[in-house]
Short mmCIF file of C-alpha atoms and ligand atoms in Angstrom, two decimals:
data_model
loop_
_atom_site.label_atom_id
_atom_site.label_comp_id
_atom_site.label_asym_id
_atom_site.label_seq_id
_atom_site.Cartn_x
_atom_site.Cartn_y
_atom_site.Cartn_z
CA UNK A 1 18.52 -9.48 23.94
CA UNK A 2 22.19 -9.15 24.89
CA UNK A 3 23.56 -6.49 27.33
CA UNK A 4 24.79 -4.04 25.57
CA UNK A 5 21.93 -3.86 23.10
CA UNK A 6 19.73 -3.57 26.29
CA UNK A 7 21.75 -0.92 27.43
CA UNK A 8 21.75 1.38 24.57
CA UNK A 9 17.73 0.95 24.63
CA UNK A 10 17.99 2.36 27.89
CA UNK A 11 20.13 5.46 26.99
CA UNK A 12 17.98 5.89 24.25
CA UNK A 13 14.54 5.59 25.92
CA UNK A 14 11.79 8.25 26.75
CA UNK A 15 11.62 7.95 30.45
CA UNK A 16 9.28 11.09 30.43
CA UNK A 17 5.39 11.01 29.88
CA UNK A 18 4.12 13.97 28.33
CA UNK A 19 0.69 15.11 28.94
CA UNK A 20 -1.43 18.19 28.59
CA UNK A 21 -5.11 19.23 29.25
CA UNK A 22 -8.56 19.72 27.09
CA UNK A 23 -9.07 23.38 26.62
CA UNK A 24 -11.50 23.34 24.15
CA UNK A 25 -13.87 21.06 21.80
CA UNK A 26 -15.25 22.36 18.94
CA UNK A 27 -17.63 20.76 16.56
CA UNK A 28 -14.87 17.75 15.57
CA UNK A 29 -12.04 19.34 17.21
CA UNK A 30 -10.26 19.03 20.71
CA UNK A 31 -8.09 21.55 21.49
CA UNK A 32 -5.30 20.83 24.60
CA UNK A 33 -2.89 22.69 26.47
CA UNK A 34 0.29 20.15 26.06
CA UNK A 35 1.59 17.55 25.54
CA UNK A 36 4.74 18.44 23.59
CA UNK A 37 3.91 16.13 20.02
CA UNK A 38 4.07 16.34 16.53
CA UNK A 39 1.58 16.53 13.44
CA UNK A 40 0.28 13.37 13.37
CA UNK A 41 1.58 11.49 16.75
CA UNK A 42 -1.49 9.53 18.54
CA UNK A 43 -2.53 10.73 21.73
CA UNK A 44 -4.57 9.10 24.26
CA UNK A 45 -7.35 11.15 26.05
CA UNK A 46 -8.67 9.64 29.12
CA UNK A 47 -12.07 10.26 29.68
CA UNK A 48 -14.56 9.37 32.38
CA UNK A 49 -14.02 8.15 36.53
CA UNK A 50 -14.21 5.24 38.13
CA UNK A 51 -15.45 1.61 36.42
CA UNK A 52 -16.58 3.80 33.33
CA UNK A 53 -12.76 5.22 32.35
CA UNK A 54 -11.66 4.80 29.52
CA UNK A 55 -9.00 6.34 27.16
CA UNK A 56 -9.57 7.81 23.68
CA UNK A 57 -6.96 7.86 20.44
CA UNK A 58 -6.69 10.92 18.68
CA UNK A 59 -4.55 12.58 16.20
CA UNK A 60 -2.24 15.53 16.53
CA UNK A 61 -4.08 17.32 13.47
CA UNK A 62 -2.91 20.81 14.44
CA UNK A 63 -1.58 23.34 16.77
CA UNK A 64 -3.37 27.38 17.19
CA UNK A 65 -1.23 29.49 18.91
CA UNK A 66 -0.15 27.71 22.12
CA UNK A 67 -2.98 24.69 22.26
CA UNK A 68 -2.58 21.36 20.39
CA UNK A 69 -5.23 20.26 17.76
CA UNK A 70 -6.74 16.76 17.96
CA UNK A 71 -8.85 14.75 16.04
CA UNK A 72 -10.41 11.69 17.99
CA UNK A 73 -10.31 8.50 16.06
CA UNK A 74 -13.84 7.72 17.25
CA UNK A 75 -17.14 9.71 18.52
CA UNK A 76 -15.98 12.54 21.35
CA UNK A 77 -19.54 12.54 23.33
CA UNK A 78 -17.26 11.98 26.88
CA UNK A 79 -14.86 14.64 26.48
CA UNK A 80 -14.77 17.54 28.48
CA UNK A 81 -12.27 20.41 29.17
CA UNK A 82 -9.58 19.14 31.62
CA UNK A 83 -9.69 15.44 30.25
CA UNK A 84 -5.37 14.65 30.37
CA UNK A 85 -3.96 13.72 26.91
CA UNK A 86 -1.21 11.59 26.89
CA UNK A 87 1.40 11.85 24.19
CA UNK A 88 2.61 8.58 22.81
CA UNK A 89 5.00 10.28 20.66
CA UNK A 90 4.32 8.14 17.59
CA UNK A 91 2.27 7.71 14.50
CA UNK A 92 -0.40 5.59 14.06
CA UNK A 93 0.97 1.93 13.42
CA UNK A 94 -1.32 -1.64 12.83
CA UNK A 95 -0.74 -4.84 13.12
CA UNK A 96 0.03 -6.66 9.23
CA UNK A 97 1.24 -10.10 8.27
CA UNK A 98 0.33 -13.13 6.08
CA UNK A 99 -2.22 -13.99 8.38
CA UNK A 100 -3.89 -11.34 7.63
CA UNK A 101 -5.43 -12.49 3.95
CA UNK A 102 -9.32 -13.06 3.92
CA UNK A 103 -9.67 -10.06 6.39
CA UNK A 104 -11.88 -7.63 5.96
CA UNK A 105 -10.88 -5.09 8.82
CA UNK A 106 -11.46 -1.43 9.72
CA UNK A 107 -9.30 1.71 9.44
CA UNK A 108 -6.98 1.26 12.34
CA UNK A 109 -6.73 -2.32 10.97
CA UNK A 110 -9.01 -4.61 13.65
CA UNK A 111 -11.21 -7.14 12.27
CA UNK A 112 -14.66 -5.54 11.31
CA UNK A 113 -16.70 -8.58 12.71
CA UNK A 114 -14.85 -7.56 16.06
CA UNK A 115 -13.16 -10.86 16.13
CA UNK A 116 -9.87 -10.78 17.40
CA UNK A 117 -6.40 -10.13 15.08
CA UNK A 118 -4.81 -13.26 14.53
CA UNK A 119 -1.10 -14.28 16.02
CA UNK A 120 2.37 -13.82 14.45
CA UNK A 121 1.39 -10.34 12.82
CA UNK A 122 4.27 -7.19 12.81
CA UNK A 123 3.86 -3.52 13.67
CA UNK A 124 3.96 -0.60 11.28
CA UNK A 125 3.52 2.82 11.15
CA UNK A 126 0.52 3.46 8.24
CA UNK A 127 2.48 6.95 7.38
CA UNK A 128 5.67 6.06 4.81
CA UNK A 129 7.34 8.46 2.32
CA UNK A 130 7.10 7.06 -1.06
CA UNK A 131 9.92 5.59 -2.87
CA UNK A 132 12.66 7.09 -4.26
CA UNK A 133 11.63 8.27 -7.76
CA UNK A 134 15.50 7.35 -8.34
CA UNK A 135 15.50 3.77 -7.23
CA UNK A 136 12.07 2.96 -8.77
CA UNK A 137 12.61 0.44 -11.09
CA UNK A 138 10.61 0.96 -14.11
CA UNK A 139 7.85 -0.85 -15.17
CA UNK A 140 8.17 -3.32 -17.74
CA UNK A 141 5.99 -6.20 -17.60
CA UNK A 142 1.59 -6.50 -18.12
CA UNK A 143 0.11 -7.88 -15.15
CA UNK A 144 -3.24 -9.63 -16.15
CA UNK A 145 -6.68 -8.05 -14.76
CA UNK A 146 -8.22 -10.57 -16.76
CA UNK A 147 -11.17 -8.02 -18.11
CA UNK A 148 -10.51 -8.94 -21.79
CA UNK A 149 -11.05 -5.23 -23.23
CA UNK A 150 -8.07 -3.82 -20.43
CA UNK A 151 -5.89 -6.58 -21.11
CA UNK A 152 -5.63 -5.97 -25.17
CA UNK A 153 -6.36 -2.96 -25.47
CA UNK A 154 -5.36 -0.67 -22.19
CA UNK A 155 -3.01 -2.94 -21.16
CA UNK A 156 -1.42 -2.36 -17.35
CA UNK A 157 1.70 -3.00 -15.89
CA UNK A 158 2.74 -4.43 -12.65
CA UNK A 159 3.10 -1.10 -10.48
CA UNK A 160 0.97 1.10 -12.50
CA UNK A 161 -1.41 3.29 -11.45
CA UNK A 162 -4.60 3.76 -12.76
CA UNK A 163 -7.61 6.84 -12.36
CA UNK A 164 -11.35 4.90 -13.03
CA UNK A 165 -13.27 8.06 -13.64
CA UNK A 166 -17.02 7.58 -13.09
CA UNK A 167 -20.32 8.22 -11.38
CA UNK A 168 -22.08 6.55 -9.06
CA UNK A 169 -24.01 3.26 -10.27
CA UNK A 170 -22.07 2.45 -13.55
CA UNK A 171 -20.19 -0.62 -12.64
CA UNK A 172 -17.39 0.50 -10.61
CA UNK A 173 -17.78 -1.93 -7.49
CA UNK A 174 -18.69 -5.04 -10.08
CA UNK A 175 -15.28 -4.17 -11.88
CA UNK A 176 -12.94 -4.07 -8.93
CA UNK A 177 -14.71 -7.30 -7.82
CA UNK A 178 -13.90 -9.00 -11.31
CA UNK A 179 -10.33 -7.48 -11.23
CA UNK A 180 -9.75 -9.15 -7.83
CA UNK A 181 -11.44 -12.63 -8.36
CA UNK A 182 -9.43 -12.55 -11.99
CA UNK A 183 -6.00 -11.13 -11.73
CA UNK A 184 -2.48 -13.08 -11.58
CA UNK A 185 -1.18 -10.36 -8.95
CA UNK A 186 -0.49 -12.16 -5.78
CA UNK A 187 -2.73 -10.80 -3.46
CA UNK A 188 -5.72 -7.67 -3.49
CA UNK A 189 -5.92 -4.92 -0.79
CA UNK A 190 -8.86 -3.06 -0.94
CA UNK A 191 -9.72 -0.01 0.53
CA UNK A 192 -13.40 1.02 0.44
CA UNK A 193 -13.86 4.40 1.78
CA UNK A 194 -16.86 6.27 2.20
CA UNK A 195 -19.19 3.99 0.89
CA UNK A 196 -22.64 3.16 2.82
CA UNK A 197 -22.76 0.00 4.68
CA UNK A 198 -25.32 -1.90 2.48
CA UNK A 199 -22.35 -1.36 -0.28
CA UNK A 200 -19.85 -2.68 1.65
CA UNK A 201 -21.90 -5.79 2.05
CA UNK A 202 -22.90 -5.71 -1.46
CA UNK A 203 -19.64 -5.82 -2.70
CA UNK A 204 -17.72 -8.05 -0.46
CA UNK A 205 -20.43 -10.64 -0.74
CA UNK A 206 -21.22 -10.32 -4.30
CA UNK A 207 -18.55 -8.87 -6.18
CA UNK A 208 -15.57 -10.16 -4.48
CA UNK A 209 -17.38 -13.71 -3.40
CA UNK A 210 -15.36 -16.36 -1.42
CA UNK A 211 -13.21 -16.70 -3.75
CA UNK A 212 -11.79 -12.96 -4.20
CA UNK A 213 -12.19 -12.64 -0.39
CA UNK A 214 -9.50 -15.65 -0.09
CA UNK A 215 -6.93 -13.70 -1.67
CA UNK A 216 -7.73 -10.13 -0.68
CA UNK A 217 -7.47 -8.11 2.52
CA UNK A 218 -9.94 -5.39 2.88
CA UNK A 219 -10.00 -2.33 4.45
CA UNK A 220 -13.42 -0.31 5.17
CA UNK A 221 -14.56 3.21 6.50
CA UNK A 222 -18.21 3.58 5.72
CA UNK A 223 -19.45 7.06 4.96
CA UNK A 224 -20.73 7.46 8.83
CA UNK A 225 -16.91 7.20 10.36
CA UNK A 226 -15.41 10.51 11.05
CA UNK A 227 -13.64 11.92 8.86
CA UNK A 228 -10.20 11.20 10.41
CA UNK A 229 -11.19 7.45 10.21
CA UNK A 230 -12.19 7.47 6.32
CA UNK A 231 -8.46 9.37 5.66
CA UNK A 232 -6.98 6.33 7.95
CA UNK A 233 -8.70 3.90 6.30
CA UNK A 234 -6.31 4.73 2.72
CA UNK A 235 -3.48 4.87 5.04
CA UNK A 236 -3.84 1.61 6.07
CA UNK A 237 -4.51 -0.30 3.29
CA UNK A 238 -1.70 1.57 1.44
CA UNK A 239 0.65 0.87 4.03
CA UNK A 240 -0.43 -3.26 4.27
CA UNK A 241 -0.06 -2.89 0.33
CA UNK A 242 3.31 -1.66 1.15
CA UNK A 243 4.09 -4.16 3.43
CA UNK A 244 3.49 -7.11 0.82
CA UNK A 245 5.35 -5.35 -1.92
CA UNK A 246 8.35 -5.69 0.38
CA UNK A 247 8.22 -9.27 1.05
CA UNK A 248 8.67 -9.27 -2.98
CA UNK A 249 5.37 -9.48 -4.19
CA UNK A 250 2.95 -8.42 -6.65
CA UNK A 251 -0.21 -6.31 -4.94
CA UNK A 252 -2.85 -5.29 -6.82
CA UNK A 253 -4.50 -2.32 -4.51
CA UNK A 254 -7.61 -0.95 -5.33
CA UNK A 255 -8.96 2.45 -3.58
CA UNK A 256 -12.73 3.51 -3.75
CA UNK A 257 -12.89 6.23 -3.31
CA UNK A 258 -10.01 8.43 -3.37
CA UNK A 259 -12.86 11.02 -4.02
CA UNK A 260 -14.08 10.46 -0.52
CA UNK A 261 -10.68 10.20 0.97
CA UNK A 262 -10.19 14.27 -0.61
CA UNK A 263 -13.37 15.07 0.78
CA UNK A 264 -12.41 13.31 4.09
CA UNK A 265 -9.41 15.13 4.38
CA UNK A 266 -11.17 18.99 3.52
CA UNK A 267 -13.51 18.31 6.01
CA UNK A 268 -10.85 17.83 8.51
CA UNK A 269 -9.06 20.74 6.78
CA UNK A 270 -11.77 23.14 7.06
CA UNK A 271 -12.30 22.21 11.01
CA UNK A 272 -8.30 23.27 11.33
CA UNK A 273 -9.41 26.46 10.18
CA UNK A 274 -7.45 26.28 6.32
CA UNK A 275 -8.81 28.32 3.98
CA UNK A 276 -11.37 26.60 1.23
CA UNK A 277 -10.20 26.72 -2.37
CA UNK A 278 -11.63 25.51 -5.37
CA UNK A 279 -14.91 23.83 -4.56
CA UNK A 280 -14.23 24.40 -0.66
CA UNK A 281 -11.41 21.85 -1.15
CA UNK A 282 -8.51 23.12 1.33
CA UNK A 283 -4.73 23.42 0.71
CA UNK A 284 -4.12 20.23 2.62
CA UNK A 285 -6.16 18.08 0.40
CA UNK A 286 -3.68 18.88 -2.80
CA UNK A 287 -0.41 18.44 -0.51
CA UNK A 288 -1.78 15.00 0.46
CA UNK A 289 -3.01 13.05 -2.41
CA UNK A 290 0.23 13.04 -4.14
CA UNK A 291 2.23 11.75 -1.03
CA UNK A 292 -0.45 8.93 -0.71
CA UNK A 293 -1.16 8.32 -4.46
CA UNK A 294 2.91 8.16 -4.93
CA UNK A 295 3.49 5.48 -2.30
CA UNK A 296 2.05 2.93 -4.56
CA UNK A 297 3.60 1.65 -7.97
CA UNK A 298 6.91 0.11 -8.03
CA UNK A 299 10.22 -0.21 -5.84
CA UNK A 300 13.48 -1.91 -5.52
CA UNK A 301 11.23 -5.52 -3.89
CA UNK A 302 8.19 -5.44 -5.67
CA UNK A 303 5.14 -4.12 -7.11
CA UNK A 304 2.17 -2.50 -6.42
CA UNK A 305 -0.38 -1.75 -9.40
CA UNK A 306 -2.90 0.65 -7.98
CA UNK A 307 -6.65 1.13 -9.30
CA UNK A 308 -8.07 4.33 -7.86
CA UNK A 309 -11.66 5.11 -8.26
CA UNK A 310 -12.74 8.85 -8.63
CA UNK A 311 -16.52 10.07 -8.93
CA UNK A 312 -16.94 12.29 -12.19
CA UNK A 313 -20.25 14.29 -11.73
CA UNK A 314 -21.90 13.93 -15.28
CA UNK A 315 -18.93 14.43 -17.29
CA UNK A 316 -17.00 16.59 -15.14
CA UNK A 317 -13.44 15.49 -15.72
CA UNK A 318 -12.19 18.93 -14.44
CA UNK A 319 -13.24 18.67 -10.65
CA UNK A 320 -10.49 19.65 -8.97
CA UNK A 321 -10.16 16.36 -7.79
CA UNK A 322 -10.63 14.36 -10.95
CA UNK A 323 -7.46 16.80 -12.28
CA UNK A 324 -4.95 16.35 -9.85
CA UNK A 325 -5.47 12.95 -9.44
CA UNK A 326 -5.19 12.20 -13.32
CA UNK A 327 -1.87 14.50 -13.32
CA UNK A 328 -0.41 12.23 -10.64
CA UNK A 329 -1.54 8.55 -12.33
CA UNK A 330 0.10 6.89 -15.11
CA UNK A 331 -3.46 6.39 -17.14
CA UNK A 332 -6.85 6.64 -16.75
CA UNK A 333 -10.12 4.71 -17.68
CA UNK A 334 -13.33 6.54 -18.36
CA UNK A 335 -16.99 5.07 -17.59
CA UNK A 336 -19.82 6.07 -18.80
CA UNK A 337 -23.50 6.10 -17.77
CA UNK A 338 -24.36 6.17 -21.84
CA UNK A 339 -22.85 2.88 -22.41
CA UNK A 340 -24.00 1.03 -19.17
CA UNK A 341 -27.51 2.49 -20.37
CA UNK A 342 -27.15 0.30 -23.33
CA UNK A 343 -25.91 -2.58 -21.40
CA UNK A 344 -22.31 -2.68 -22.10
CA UNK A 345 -20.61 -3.54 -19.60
CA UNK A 346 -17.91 -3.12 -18.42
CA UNK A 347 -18.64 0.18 -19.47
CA UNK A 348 -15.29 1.43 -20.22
CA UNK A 349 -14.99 4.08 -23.16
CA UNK A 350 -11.88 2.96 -24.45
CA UNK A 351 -12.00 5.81 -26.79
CA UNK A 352 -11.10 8.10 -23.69
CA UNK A 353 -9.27 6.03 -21.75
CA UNK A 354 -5.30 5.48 -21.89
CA UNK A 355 -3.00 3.55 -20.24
CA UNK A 356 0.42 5.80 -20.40
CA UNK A 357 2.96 2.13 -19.62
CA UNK A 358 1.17 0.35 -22.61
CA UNK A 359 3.30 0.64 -25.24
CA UNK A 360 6.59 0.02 -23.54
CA UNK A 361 5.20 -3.67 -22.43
CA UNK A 362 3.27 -5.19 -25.24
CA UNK A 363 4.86 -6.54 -28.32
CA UNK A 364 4.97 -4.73 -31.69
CA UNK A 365 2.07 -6.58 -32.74
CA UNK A 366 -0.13 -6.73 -30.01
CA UNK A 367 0.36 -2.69 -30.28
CA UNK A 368 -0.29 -2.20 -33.97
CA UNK A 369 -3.80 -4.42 -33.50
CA UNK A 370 -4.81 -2.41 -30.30
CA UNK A 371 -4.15 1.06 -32.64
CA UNK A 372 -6.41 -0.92 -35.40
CA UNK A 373 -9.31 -1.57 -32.82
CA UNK A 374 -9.23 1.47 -32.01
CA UNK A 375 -9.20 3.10 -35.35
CA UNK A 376 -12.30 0.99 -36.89
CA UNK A 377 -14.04 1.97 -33.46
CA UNK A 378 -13.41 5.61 -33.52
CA UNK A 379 -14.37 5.62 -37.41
CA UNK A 380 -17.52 4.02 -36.24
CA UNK A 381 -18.70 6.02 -33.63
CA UNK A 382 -17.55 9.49 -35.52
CA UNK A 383 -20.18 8.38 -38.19
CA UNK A 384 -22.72 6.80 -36.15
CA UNK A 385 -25.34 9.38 -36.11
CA UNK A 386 -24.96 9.45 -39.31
CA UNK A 387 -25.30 5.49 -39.53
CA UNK A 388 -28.51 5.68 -37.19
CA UNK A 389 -30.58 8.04 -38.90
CA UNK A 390 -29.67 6.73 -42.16
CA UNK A 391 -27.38 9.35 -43.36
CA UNK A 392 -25.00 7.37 -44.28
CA UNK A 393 -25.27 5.75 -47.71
CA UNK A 394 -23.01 2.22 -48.10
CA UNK A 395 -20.09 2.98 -50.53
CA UNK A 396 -19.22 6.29 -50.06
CA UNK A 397 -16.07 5.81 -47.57
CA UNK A 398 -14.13 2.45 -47.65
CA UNK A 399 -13.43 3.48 -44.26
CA UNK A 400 -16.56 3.74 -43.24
CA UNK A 401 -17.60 0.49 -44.56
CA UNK A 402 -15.14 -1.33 -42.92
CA UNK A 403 -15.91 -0.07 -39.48
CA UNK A 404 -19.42 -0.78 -39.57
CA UNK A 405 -19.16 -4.09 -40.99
CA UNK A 406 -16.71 -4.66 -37.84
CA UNK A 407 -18.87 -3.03 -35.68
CA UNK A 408 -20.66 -5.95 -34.03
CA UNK A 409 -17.63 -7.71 -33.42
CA UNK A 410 -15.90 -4.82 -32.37
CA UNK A 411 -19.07 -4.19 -29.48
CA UNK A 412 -18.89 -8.25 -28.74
CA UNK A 413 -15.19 -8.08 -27.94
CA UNK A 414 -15.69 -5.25 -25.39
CA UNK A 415 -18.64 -7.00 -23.28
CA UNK A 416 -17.68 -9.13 -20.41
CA UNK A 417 -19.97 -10.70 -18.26
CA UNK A 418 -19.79 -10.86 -14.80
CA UNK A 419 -18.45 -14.17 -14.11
CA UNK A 420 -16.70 -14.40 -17.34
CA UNK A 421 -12.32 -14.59 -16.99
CA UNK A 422 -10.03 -14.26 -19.90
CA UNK A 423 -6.50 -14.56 -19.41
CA UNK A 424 -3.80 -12.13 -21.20
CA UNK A 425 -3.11 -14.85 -23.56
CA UNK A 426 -6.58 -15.45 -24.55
CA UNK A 427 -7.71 -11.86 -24.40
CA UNK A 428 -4.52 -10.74 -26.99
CA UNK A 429 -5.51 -13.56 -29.26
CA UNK A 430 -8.70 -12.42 -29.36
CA UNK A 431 -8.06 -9.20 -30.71
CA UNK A 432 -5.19 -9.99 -33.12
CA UNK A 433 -7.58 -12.91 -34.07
CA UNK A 434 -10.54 -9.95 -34.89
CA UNK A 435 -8.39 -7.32 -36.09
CA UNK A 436 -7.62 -9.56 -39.25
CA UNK A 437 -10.80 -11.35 -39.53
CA UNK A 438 -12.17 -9.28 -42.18
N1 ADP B 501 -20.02 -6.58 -16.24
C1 ADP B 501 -21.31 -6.39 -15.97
N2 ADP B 501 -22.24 -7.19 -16.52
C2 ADP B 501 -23.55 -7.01 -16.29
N3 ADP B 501 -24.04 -6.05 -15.47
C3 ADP B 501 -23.19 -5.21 -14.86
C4 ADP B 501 -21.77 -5.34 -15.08
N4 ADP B 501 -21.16 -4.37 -14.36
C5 ADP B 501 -22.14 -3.68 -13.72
N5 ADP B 501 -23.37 -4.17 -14.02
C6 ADP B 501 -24.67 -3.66 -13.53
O1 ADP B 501 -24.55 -2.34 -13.03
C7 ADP B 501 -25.07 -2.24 -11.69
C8 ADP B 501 -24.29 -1.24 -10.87
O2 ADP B 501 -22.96 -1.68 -10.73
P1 ADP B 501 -22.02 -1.29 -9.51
O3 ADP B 501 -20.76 -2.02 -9.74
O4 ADP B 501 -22.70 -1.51 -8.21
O5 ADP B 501 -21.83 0.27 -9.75
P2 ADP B 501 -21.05 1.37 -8.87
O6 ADP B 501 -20.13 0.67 -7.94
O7 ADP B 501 -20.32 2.19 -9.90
O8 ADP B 501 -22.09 2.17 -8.17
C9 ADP B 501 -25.00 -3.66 -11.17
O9 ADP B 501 -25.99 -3.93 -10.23
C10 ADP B 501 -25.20 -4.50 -12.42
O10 ADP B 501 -26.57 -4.71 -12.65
MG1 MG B 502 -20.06 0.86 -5.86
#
């Protein structure tokens, strides 16, 4: 570093520590007297004497009356009133970098086998404003997901984001693990919030395999962190997205839950004291998903297509959560227990879902034989009680006719096994190919 520059760092620099006092700790919550911080700064609280000190990071959540609010990023069994916090004046910021692909780490962005970080790797700060809406370049090219039903007939584009609406136990995990194993983006971060251990294991091991791991970074807060963890955990992987996207590329994020991420953040809400709204969900929930959900999708170096999972109770697509997040999204794909009771899988009911970019990316005839699929399937299932209980006698509707003679095809093209990979190329072929078959 040259003189000057040094000596402008040390005009500029913070000379001061700032430090305050535990007051207080209730239930999740620490409350302090001091330091002087802001929403969201990391503070240290230093805990225990002797060989067994150590110091504890938690998060400026809050401030009641004259006493700072903190969250501790970890279990607060040692903490007791008079413990010094120590201000560090700063966000939360992890380590990210190339070297970080294969990884499967934890919210503040160490390895989860506790091996250590690798070298050469940057800091950043996991809070970021979203692009401007101005300087967003649109989005106007498919990226491939390489499930043949998304790719023909909800097509996505690079920097999209996507809502995948469904309950527990209908395919979610297996179709974010094909997604990542099959897509042309040019890497995977994946944020798994909230799920139980055994399904983290589950899905990095058999849905993602070796070979999804090898081009993925993942990011996990099982259902047993504290709440302030499982919230970090979609900051982080949003903000290693975000690094990527700079360096020009591709990313294809995927977030599941974002569910559990609102539910993460109302619990933290309702400890703050906010008042519960709709379904005990707190103000701060609604203020937040947008900011996080909006830092995704395109800007002026890359992309970042975003697949966010939200549970659906039943059929519920009104939970307040499943709302706001579908206003936000550009699309949404439905599952549904009824078809992965049947065995179709991937169990998408492209009847309810839409991708909102579709149209401006495909080619005039790509779009016209999606909007015929869809037409012979929709003419199908309107009729098929009808069909089933044999209601329906052959002749009366041309329409009709047609759709069911399609039908089998129509249900073949839709099913994708596991370990099965279409490309865009093959999957649009495939449906222009069956859309005029006859
Ligand atoms: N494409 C598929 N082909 C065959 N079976 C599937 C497919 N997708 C999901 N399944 C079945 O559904 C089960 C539950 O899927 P999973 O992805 O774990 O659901 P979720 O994550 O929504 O709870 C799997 O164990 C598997 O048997
Ligand atoms: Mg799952």
């Amino acid at each position: 570093m040259k003189w000057p520059i040094l000596l402008d760092e040390i005009e500029t620099i913070d000379s001061y520590k700032r430090f305050g006092k535990v007051t207080r700790v209730i239930g999740l919550m620490i409350e302090s007297k001091g330091p002087e911080s802001s929403i969201g700064d990391v503070c240290y609280i230093h805990v225990g004497s002797g060989r067994k000190k150590q110091r504890i990071a938690a998060e400026v959540v809050g401030f009641r009356e004259q006493h700072v609010l903190l969250m501790p990023f970890s279990t607060i069994q040692d903490i007791s009133p008079g413990c010094i916090v120590e201000a560090t004046g700063k966000p939360f910021e992890i380590k990210v970098g190339m070297n970080l692909i294969g990884k499967v780490l934890d919210s503040l962005g160490r390895p989860l086998d506790g091996s250590v970080l690798p070298k050469g790797l940057r800091s950043i700060s996991i809070e970021r404003e979203p692009p401007n809406p101005l300087l967003r370049p649109p989005i106007h090219e498919p990226v491939e997901v390489g499930i043949r039903l998304i790719d023909s007939l909800l097509t996505v584009g690079k920097g999209q984001r996507v809502g995948i609406f469904a309950g527990s136990g209908v395919g979610k995990s297996t179709l974010l693990g094909m997604i990542a194993r099959n897509t042309n983006a040019d890497l995977n971060v994946i944020a798994l919030i909230g799920e139980r251990g055994r399904e983290v294991r589950e899905f990095i091991e058999r849905d993602l395999g070796p070979e999804g791991l090898a081009r993925s970074i993942v990011v996990v807060a099982t259902s047993d962190q504290p709440a302030l963890m499982r919230i970090k955990g979609a900051y982080t992987a949003t903000a290693i997205a975000e690094y990527f996207r700079d360096k020009g590329m591709n990313v294809m994020l995927m977030m599941d839950s974002v569910t559990r991420v609102a539910m993460a953040q109302r619990e933290v809400g309702l400890a703050i004291g906010e008042p519960p709204t709709t379904k005990g969900y707190t103000p701060s929930v609604f203020a937040i998903l947008p900011k996080l959900l909006e830092r995704t999708g395109t800007n002026e170096c890359g992309t970042i297509t975003a697949f966010y999972t939200v549970l659906v109770d039943g059929d519920d697509m009104n939970e307040p959560i499943a709302d706001t997040v579908r206003g936000i999204l550009d699309g949404h794909f439905v599952l549904e227990r009824s078809l992965a009771n049947r065995g179709q899988y991937p169990a998408i009911n492209v009847l309810k879902s839409i991708s909102r970019v579709m149209n401006y990316i495909i080619t005039p005839e790509h779009k016209t034989a999606a909007e015929r699929f869809r037409h012979l399937l929709s003419v199908y299932i309107n009729s098929e009680d009808l069909i089933n209980i044999g209601g329906y006698k052959r002749g009366s509707s041309k329409e009709i006719d047609e759709a069911i003679r399609y039908y089998p095809k129509l249900l073949s093209f839709l099913k994708q096994d596991t370990h099965e990979k279409f490309t865009r190329e093959e999957s649009i072929d495939a449906l222009l190919h069956l859309v005029h078959s006859g």
